[in-house]
Every structure is written in C-alpha cells, then in structure tokens.
Coordinates of C-alpha atoms in Angstrom, one line a residue:
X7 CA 4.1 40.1 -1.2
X8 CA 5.4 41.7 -4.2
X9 CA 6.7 38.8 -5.4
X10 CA 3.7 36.9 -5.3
X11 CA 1.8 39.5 -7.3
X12 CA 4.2 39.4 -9.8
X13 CA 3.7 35.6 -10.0
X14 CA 0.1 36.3 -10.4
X15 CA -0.1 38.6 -13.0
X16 CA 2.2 35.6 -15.1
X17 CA -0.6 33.0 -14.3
X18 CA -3.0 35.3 -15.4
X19 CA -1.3 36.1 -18.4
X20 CA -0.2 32.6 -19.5
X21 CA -3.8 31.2 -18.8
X22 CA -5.0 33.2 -21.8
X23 CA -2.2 32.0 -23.6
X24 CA -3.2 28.1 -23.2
X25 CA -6.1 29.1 -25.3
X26 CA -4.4 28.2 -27.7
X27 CA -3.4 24.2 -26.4
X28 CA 0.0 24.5 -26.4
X29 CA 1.6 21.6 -24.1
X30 CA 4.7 23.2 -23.6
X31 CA 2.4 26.3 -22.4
X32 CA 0.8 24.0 -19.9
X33 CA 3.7 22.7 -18.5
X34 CA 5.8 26.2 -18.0
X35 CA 2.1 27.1 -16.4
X36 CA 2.1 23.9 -13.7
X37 CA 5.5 24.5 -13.0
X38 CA 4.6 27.9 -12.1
X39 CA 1.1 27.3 -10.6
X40 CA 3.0 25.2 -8.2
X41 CA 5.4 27.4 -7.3
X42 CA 2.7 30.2 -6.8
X43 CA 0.7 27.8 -5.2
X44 CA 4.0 27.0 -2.5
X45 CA 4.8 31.2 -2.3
X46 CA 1.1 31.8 -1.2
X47 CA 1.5 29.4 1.7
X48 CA 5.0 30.2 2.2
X49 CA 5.6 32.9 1.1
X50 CA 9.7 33.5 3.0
X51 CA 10.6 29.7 2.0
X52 CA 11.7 28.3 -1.7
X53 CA 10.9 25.0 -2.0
X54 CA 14.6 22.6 -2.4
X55 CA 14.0 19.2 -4.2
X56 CA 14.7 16.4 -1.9
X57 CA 17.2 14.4 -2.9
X58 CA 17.5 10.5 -3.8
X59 CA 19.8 10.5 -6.0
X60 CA 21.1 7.6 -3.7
X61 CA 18.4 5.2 -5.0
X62 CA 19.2 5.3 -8.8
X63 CA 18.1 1.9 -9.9
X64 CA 20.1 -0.4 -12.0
X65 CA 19.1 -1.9 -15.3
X66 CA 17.6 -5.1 -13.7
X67 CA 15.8 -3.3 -11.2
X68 CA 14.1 -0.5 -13.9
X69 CA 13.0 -3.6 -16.0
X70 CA 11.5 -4.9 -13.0
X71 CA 9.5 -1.7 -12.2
X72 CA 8.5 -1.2 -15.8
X73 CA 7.3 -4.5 -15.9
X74 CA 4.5 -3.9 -13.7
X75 CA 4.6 -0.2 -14.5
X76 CA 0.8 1.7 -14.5
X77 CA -0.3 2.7 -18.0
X78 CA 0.9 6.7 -18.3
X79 CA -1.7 9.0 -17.4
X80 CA -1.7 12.3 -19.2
X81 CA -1.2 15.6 -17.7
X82 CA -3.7 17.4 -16.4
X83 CA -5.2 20.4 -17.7
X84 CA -4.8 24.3 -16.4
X85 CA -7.0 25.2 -14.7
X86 CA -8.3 21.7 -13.6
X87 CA -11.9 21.2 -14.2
X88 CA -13.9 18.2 -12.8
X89 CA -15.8 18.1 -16.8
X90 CA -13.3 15.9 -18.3
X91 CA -12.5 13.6 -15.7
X92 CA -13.8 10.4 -14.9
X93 CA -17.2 10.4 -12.9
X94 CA -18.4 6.9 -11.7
X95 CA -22.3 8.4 -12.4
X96 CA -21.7 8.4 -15.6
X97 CA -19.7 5.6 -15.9
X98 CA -21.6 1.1 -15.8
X99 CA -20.7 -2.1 -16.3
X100 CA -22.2 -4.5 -18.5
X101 CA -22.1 -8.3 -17.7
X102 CA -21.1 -9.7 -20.7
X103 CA -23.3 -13.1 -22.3
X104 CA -21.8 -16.4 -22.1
X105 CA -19.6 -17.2 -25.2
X106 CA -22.2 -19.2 -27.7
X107 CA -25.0 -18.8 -25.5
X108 CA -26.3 -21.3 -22.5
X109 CA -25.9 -20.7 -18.9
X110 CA -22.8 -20.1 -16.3
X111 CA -21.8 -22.9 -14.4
X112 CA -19.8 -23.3 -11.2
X113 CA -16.3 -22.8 -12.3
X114 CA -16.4 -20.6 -15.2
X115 CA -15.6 -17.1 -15.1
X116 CA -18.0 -14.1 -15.0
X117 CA -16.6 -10.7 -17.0
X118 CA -18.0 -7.6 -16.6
X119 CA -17.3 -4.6 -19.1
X120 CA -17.0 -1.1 -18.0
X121 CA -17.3 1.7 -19.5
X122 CA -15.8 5.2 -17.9
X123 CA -17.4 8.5 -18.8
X124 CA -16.6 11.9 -17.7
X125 CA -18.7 14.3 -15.6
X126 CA -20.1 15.8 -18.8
X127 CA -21.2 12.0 -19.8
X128 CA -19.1 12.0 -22.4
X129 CA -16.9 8.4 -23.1
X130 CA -13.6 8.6 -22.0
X131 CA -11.0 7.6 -25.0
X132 CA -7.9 6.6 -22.4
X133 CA -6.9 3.9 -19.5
X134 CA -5.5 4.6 -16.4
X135 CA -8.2 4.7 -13.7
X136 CA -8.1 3.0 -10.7
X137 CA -10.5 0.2 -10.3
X138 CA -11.3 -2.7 -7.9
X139 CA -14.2 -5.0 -8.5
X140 CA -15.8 -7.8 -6.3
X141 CA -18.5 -10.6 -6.3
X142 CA -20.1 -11.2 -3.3
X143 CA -23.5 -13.0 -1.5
X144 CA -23.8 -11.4 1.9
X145 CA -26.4 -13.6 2.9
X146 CA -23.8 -16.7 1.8
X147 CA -21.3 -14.6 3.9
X148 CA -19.2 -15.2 0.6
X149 CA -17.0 -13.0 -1.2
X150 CA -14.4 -13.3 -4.3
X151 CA -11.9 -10.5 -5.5
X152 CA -12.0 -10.0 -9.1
X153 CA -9.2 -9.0 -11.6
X154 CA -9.5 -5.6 -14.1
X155 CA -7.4 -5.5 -17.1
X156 CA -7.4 -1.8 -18.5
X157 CA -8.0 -1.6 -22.4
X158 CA -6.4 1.8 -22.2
X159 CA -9.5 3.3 -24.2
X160 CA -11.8 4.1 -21.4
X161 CA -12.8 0.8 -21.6
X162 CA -11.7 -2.3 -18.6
X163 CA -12.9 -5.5 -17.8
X164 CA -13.4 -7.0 -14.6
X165 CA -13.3 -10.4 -14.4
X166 CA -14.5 -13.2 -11.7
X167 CA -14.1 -16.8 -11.1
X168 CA -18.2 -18.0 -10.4
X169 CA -18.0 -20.0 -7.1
X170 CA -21.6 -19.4 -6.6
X171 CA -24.3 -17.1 -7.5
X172 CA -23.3 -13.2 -5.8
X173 CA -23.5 -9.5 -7.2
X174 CA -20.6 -7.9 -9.0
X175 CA -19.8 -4.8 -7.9
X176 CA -17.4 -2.1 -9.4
X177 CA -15.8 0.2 -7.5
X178 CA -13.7 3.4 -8.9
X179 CA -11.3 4.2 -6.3
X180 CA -9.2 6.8 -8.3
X181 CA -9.8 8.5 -12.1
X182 CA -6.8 8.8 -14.0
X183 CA -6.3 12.2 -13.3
X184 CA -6.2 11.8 -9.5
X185 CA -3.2 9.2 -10.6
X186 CA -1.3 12.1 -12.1
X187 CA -1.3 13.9 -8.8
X188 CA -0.4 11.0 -7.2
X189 CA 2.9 10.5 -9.5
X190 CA 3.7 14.0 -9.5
X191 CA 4.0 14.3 -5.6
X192 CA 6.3 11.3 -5.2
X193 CA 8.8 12.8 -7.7
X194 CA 8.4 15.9 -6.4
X195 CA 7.7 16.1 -2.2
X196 CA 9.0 12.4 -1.3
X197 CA 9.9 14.2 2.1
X198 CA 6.1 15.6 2.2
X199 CA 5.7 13.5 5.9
X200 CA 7.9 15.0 7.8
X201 CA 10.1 12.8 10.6
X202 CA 12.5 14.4 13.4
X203 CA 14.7 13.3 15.6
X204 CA 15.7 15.3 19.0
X205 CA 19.5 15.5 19.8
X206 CA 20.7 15.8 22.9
X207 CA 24.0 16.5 25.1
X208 CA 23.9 17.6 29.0
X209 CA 21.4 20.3 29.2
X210 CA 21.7 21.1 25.4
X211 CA 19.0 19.6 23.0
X212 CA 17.8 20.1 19.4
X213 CA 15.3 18.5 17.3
X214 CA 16.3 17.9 13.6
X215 CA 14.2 17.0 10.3
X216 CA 15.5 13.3 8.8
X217 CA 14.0 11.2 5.9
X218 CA 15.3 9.0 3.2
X219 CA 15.6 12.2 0.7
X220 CA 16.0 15.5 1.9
X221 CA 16.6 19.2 -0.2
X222 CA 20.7 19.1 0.1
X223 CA 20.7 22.6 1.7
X224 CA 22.3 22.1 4.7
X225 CA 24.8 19.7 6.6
X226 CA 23.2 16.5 6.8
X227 CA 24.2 13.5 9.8
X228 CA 24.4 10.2 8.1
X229 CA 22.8 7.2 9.4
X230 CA 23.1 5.2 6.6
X231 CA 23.3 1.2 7.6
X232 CA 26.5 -0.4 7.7
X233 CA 24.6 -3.9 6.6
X234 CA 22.0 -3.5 4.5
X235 CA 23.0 0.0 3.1
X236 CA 19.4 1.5 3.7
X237 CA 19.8 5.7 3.9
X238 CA 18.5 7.6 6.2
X239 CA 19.6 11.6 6.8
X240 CA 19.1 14.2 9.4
X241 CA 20.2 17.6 9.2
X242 CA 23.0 18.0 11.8
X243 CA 22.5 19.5 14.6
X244 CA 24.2 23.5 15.3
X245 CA 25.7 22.6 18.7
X246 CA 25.5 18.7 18.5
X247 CA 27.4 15.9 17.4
X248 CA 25.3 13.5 15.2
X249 CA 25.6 10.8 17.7
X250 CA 23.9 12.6 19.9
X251 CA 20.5 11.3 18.5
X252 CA 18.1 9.6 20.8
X253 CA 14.8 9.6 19.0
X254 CA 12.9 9.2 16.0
X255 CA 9.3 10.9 15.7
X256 CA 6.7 11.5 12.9
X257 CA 6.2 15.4 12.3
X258 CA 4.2 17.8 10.1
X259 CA 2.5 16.0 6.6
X260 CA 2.3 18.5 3.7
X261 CA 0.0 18.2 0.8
X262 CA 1.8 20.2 -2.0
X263 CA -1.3 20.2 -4.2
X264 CA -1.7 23.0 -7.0
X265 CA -5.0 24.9 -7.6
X266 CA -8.1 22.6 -7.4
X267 CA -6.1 19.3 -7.1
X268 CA -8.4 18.4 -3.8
X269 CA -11.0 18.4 -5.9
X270 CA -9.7 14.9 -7.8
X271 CA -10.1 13.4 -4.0
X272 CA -13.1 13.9 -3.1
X273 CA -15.0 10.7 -0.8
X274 CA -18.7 10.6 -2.5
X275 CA -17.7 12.2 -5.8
X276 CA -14.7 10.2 -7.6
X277 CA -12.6 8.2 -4.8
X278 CA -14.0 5.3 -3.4
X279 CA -17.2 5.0 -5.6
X280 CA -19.5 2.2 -6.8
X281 CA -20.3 2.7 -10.3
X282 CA -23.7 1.0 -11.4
X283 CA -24.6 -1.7 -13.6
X284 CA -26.0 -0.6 -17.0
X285 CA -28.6 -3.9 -16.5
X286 CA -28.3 -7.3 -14.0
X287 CA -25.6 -7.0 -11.9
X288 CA -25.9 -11.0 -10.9
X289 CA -26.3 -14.0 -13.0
X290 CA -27.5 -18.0 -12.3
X291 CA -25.1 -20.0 -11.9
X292 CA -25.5 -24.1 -12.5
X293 CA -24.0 -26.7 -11.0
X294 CA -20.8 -27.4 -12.7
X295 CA -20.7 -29.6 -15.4
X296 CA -18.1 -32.4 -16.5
X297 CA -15.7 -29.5 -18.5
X298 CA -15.8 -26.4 -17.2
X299 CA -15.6 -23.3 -19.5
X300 CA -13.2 -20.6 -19.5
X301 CA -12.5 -16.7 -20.7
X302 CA -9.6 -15.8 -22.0
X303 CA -8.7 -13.5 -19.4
X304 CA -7.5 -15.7 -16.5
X305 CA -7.9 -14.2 -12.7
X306 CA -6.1 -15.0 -10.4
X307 CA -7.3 -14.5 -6.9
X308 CA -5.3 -16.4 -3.8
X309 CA -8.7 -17.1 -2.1
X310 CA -12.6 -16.4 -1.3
X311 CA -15.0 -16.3 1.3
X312 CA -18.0 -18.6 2.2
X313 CA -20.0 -18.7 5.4
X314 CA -17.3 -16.2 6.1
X315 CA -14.5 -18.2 6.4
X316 CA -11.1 -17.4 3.4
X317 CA -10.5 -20.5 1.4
X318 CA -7.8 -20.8 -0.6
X319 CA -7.7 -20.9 -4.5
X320 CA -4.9 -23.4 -5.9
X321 CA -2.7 -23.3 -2.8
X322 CA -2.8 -25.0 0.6
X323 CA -6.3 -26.1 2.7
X324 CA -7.1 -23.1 5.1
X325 CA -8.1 -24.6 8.1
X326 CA -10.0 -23.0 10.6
X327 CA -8.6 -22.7 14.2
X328 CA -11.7 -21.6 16.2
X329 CA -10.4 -22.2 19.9
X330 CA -7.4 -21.1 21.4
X331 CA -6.8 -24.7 22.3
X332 CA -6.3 -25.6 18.9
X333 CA -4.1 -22.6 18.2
X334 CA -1.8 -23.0 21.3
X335 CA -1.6 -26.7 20.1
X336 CA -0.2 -25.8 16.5
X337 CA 1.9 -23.0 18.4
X338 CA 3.6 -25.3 20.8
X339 CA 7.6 -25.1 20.6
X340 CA 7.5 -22.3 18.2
X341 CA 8.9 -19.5 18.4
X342 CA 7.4 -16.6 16.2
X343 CA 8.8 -13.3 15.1
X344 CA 6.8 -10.2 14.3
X345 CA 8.3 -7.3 12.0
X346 CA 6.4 -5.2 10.1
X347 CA 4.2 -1.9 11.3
X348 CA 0.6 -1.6 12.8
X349 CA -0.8 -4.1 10.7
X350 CA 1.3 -6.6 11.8
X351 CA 1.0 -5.5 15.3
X352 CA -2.5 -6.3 15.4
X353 CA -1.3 -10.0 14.7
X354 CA 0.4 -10.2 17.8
X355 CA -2.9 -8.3 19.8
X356 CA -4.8 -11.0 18.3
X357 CA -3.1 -14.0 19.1
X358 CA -2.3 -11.8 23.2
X359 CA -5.9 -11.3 23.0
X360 CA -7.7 -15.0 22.5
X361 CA -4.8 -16.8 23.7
X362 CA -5.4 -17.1 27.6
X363 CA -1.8 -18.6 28.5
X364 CA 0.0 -16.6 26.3
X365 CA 1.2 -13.5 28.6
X366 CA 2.6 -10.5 27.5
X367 CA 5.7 -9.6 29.0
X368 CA 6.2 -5.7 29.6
X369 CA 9.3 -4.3 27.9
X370 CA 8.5 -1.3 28.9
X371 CA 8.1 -0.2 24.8
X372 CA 6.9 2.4 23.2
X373 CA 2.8 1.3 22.6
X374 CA 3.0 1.9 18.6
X375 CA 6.5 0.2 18.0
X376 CA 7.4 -2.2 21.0
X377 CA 9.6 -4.5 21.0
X378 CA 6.4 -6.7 22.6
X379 CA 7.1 -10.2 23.6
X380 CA 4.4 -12.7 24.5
X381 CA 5.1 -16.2 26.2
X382 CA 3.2 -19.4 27.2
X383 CA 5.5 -21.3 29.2
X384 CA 3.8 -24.1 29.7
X385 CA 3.7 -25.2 25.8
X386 CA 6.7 -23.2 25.2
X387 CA 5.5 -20.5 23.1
X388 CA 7.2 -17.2 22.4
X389 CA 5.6 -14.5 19.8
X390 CA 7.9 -11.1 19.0
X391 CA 7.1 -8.3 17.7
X392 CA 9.1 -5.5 16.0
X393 CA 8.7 -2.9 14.4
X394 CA 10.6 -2.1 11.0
X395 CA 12.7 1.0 10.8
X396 CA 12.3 4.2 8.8
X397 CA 10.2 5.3 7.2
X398 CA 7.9 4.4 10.5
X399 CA 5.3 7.0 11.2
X400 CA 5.1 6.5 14.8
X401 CA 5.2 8.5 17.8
X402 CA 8.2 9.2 19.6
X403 CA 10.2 5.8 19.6
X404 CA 14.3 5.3 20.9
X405 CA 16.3 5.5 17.9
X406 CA 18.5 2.5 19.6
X407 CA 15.2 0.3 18.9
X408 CA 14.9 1.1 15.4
X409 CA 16.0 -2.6 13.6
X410 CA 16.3 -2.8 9.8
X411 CA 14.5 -6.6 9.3
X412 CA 17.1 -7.4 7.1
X413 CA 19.3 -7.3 10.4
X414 CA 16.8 -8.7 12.4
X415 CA 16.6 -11.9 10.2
X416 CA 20.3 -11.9 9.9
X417 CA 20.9 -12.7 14.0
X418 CA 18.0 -15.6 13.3
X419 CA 19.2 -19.0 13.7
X420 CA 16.1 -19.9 12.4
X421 CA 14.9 -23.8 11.8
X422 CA 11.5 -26.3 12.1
X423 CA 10.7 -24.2 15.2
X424 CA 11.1 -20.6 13.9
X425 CA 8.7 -18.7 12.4
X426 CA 9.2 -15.4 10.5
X427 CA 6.4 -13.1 9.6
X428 CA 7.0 -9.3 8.3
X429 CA 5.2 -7.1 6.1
X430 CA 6.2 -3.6 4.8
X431 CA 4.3 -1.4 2.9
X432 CA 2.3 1.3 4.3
X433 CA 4.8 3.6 5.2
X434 CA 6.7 3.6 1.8
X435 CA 3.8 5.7 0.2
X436 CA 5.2 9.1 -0.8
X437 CA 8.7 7.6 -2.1
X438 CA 9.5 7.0 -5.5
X439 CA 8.3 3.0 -5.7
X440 CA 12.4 2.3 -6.6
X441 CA 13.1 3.2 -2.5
X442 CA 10.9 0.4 -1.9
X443 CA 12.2 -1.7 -4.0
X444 CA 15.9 -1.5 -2.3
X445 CA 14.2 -2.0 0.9
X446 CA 12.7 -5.2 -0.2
X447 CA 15.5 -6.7 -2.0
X448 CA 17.9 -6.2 1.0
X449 CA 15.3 -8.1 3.0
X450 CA 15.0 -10.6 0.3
X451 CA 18.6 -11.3 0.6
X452 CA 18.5 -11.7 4.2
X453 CA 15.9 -14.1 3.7
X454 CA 17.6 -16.1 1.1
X455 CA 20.7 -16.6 3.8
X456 CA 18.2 -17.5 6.6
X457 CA 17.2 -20.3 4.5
X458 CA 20.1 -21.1 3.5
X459 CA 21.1 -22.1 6.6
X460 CA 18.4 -23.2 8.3
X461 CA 15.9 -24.5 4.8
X462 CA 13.1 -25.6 7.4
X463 CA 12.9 -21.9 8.9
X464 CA 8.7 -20.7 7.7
X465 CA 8.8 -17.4 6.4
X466 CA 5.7 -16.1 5.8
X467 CA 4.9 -12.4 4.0
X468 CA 1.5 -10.4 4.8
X469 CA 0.9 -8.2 1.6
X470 CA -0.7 -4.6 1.9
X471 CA -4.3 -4.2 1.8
X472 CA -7.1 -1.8 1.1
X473 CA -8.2 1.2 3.7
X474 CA -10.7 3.9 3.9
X475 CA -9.8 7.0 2.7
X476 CA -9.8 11.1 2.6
X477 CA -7.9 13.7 1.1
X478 CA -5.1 13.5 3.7
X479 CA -4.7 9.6 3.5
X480 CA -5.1 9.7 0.1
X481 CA -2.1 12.2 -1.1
X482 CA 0.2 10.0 1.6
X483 CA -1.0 6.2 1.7
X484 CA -3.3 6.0 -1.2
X485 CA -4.4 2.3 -2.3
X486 CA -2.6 3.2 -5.5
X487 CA 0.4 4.0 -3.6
X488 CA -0.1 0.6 -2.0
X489 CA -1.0 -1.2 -4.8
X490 CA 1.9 -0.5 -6.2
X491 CA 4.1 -1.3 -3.7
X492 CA 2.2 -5.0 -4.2
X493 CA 2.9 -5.8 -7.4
X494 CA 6.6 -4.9 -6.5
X495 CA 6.7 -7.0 -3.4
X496 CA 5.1 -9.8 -5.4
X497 CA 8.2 -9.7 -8.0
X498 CA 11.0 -9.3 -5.9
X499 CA 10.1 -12.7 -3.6
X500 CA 8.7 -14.5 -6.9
X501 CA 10.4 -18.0 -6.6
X502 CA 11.6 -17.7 -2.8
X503 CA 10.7 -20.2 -0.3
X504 CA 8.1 -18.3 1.0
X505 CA 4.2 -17.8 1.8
X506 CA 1.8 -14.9 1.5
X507 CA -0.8 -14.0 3.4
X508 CA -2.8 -12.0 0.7
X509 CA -4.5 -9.4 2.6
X510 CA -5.2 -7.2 -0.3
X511 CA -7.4 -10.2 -1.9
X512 CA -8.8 -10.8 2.0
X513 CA -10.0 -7.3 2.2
X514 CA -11.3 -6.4 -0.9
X515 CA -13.2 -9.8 -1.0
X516 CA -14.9 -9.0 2.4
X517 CA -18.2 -7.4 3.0
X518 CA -16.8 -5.1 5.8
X519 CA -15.6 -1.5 5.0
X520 CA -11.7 -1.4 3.8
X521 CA -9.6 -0.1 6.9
X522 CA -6.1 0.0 6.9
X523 CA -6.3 -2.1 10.5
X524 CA -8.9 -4.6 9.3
X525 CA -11.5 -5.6 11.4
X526 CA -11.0 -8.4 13.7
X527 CA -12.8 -11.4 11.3
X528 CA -10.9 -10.1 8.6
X529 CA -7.5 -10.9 11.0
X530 CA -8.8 -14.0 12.4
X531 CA -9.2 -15.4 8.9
X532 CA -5.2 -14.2 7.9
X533 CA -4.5 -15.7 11.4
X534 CA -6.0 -19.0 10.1
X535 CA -4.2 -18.9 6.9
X536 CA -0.8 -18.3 8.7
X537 CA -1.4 -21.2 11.6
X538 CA -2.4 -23.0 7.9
X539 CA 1.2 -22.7 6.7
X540 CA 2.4 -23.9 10.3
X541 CA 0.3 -26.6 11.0
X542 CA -1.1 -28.2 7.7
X543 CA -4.5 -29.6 7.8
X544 CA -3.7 -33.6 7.2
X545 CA -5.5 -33.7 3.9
X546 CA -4.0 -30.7 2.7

C-alpha cells in the first residue's frame, strides 16, 4: 500500500508538470499511470512483458505490413478528456455535386465528404478514425459497401458505386484515439486473453497458463510445430513433464486500460455511431447512359445486394441455390473440408441444417471445436469440419485435436472433387498483426503445394467480417483488430489460385445488425457464393 501512495503522489506531481506540454512529460506520465493503474488492481504482482521476440518479421514481410499500415494516430493526452476527441454529433457528411453539373446515372459513383469534429465541435486537423459507410434501399432489399479514403486532416471521403437510388449512411465505429488504445494493448498485453492447459500424470494434475508470447519469467514447455514452425508456450508444470498436457482452454481476459480509457469505448457515444448528413443523404439516380462517368477515387466492393440476394461485382455470376435439391446436386461427389473457427462452423450448421440427407455423424467432439463430419451417402457427399489451433478461444478442447491447417492441407490429396474452405481471423485480435501474418503465410505455403499437386483442388477463403460490440469485445476482437487482419490476409494470398468469400463486404452491405455469427440470410447468401465457385452458373 505504501508503494502505491508513493506512486500517487508522482502522478499528482507530474500532472502539474504537463502544464507545461512537454511530450516527453506525457509519456514518463503514461508509462507510470499504467503501472499505477496495474499496482491498484494488483497490487503483489509486477507486470512481465510477454515475449515474441520469436515473430521478428523480415524485411519482406515489414514492407508488406507497412504497406497497408493505418495512418499513426497521436498519443493521447494525460488525463484523457472526451473534449478533443472525435464525436460523431458533431461530426456530417456532405454529398458532393456531380462534377460539371447534370444528374447521377446508374453506374457512376456517389462520394460523400465527412467532416469529424470533436465533442467541443471544434474540426478535427488529423486522420485516423475508424469509419465504415454504406448505401442501401431497404425497401429494394439492396445494399452496397462503400470505400473511405482518410485525407489525414479530419477530413475522409466515402465513396459508392450507384446501382440504384438508396441512402448513404456513415458510420464512426472508432475515433482516432480509441485506435491508440487499441495499438498500445497489442504491443503491450498480447497475452491479455488468457489460455490454459491442465497437465496431468496418475492422480497428479496441474493447470498451466500458455499463449503465443508469454512474460519469460519462468520455465516454459515448448510446443512449438515441428512443420509449420507456429509457437505456442506453456509454463511447465512443478511436478509434471510437459507431455503430460491433455487440454487446451480459454481463461481469464484482462483489459489493461489506464485511467479513463473506457471512456474512448463507449456503445451510443463514439463506437459504433451513425453520424448525420449535413443536407440529403440520397440522390436520383437515371438510367445509365451510353458512357458512364467516373470519380477519381475508384471503390472496389466484391459485391451488393438486391431483393436481398449478394451479386457479385466484376467476378463470377452468384447463383442462388434456394432448395436443398439443388444444393445436394452441385454437392454430389465432393468432398468438403471445414477449418476455420465459429464462423466457419456455422457453415457446416447450415448446410447440416437444410440439407435433409446430409447426416451428421457424432464424433463424440467437443460442441465449439469438433472434429464434426456430415455425410449423404446416397450422392456421396462428405462435409468436415475443423477447427484451427491456437490462439482458439474455446472451451475445454483435447490438445491431441488441435490441427495447424497448414498440416491439415498438407495430408490433402486434394483434386476436382475436393473442396477446401478455411478462414482465420477472429482469434488473432490482441497479437501484434506480424503473428498473423506467419500464421497465414505458412498456410499459404501449404496451399501453394496442394495445388501444386493436385491444380483442380477449389480452395476457397471466407474473410472476417463486422460484429457488434462493447467494451470487452472491443479491447480483444475490435473491427479494427479485424480489419486489419483483412487487409493482411488479402496481401499474403494476392495472386494464388484461390476464391474469397468477402464477408466483410456481405455484412456491412446488409441491413441486419453486424454480429460476429451473422445471421442466417447473411450465411445463406456466402453459402450461395461458395456453391457459386463449385458449381458455375452456365452463363457465368
């Protein structure tokens, strides 16, 4: 307790000092608010940095990552104040007239300029908030994703290919500030979810922490892949051998925020708001005409809505499989495999679900991470699923069934009749984004041999999408966090063989509320996409 009062009387003393705006001030001072911050909650423990010193990128790899890197957010001040950070009350957007006057026509693009202001309604002068933005017709049941480009002066433009006439609508999903937080924790508490494992021998058990990156202050059992090379740690055991491990569990999630961070995170205030339109927030739109006009900022969304069906945008005809005859049809003789977490679980659920011959043969698995394994003999049909392994916040799970999908696809024969279907993301959240990025390449490698030797094998990719969110959620599987994690995924299989199912795109582009398990029209359109890539419509 003393030593906490000590620590307090130093706050005190260097928040008079920041009076005078020193940054080096600030920093000493959020380095110690931190630690005070830790001490006050526990108060016998002194915080060890994890360590990942194993996942030091390479040159190629850190130009990949700061090619798609987020503009730098600056740090935030001591004490934190809502005053100067972005409020989407006083922020709007401004549809913009169309270049040389006239009228918008089918095919040309409709851009939208916002303008961010702070809580005091005063213009922001820097970038780095987190926007989405959307045009939509309910009554249409229609629905387009649109692009933001940050000006990095408070200042972003949305921008919207004009299919038909809809509302835009601007949503601020994190300010700038909320961003800073965000960086912060994943350099500092990657370990913040905490995973265990129990050991045991005879009549003698223990249960151990493990993660990727753990504080080195203590023994650690190594399970490290022999393949792929993906690390993974658990303190060893007092009385145990480390190959005495038999399970793999989520435990305790930490937040780790300093003085009046929650208050950046807020549902209703600044995360997940609509920000209004300064005047119309919809435009007519004309039949299109011989040429069709463009902006100079091009967007690039993989698909929309209409009469609540996804059609894609320059790719392959979506067709829509409304029957389970017709999906049991394209299905015959294939043989599909699953990896991925609970979002790709809900794939197999679906197709188990409206799929009356398709029976689900009981592994006896555990219910969040199988294996599951589905079968229609009659058309000879088999669908697998399989979870990925850690990071996977699941309940208790046999550590024997935890498969790196880099393995999995590695004992693939593959060919015309095997399909391949993963998707990784949501559990990567509170790593630095370069663990992720090893995760994927050694997947992307495993890939490239599968198709090496078998070129007819479809390999399909389901990107991350959009969720609802709170404080918790946020500070662990943020849509920053997963946005991120998108842009890498999208660069590391650029120019592989393979198709994406762009859930990100089919979830922001939907009139339903953003859940990390979509709702089930939201699924049955990413079903149709991927029975799409299996079964081409003949005039596709």
């Amino acid at each position: 307790m003393e030593l906490i009062q000590s620590w307090h009387c130093c706050l005190l003393f260097l928040r008079w000092l920041t009076v005078r705006n020193s940054n080096t001030q600030l920093q000493i001072l959020n380095k110690m608010t931190s630690t005070f911050t830790m001490l006050r909650v526990f108060p016998v423990q002194k915080h060890q940095p994890a360590n990942c010193s194993h996942q030091q990128l390479s040159p190629d790899e850190r130009r990949l990552l700061d090619s798609i890197a987020w503009p730098e957010t600056p740090p935030l001040p001591v004490p934190i104040s809502l005053k100067a950070t972005s409020d989407p009350t006083h922020s709007t957007f401004t549809i913009l007239p169309v270049r040389a006057g006239g009228q918008w026509y089918v095919g040309d693009e409709l851009e939208a300029l916002i303008q961010i202001g702070d809580f005091q309604g005063r213009p922001k002068h820097f970038g780095g908030d987190f926007l989405v933005a959307r045009l939509h017709d309910q009554t249409l049941g229609a629905g387009v994703a649109g692009r933001v480009v940050d000006h990095l002066n408070g200042y972003y433009t949305a921008v919207f290919p004009l299919l038909w006439e809809g509302r835009a609508q601007v949503t601020l999903v994190h300010p700038s500030e909320a961003i800073t937080v965000l960086r912060r924790l994943n350099m500092e508490y990657p370990d913040r979810v905490e995973f265990k494992s129990l050991f045991r021998s005879g009549s003698v058990s223990e249960t151990m922490v493990c993660n990727i990156c753990l504080p080195q202050n203590q023994p650690l059992c190594n399970y490290t892949d022999l393949h792929t090379g993906e690390p993974w740690f658990c303190y060893k055991p007092k009385n145990l051998s480390c190959d005495t491990r038999i399970n793999h569990y989520k435990g305790y999630v930490s937040q780790n925020l300093m003085a009046k961070e929650e208050t950046l995170f807020e549902s209703g205030v600044n995360m997940k708001v609509s920000i209004h339109a300064s005047g119309p927030d919809k435009v007519t739109v004309l039949p299109k005409e011989q040429e069709v006009k463009s902006s100079t900022v091009k967007p690039e969304p993989a698909g929309y809505y209409y009469q609540g069906a996804w059609r894609a945008l320059g790719g392959a005809t979506v067709h829509q499989f409304n029957d389970a005859s017709a999906i049991s049809q394209c299905l015959t003789d294939k043989v599909v495999h699953l990896y991925g977490d609970s979002t790709m679980r809900q794939w197999f659920e679906h197709l188990s679900r409206v799929l009356p011959d398709l029976k689900v043969f009981n592994l006896h698995s555990s219910m969040q991470c199988g294996p599951f394994m589905a079968v229609d003999t009659a058309r000879n049909i088999l669908v697998k699923f399989h979870c990925h392994a850690p990071p996977i916040r699941s309940y208790t799970v046999s550590s024997i069934k935890l498969s790196y999908v880099a393995n999995e696809l590695d004992w693939l024969v593959g060919g015309s009749n095997t399909v391949v279907v993963f998707t990784i993301w949501a559990h990567f959240g509170t790593y630095p984004v370069g663990v992720y990025l090893r995760r994927l390449q050694s997947i992307r490698k495993a890939v490239q041999r599968l198709l090496d030797r078998a070129p007819d094998t479809l390999v399909v990719i389901r990107t991350g999408n959009l969720k609802a969110l709170n404080l918790d959620v946020a500070l662990s599987n943020s849509d920053w966090y997963s946005l991120q994690r998108d842009k890498v995924l999208r660069a590391v299989f650029k120019g592989l063989n393979v198709r994406l199912v762009d859930a990100w795109d089919m979830v922001l582009a939907h009139h339903l509320p953003h859940d990390l398990h979509p709702p089930p029209p939201i699924i049955k359109n990413m079903i149709d996409v991927l029975l799409s890539y299996i079964c081409p419509p003949k005039n596709g």
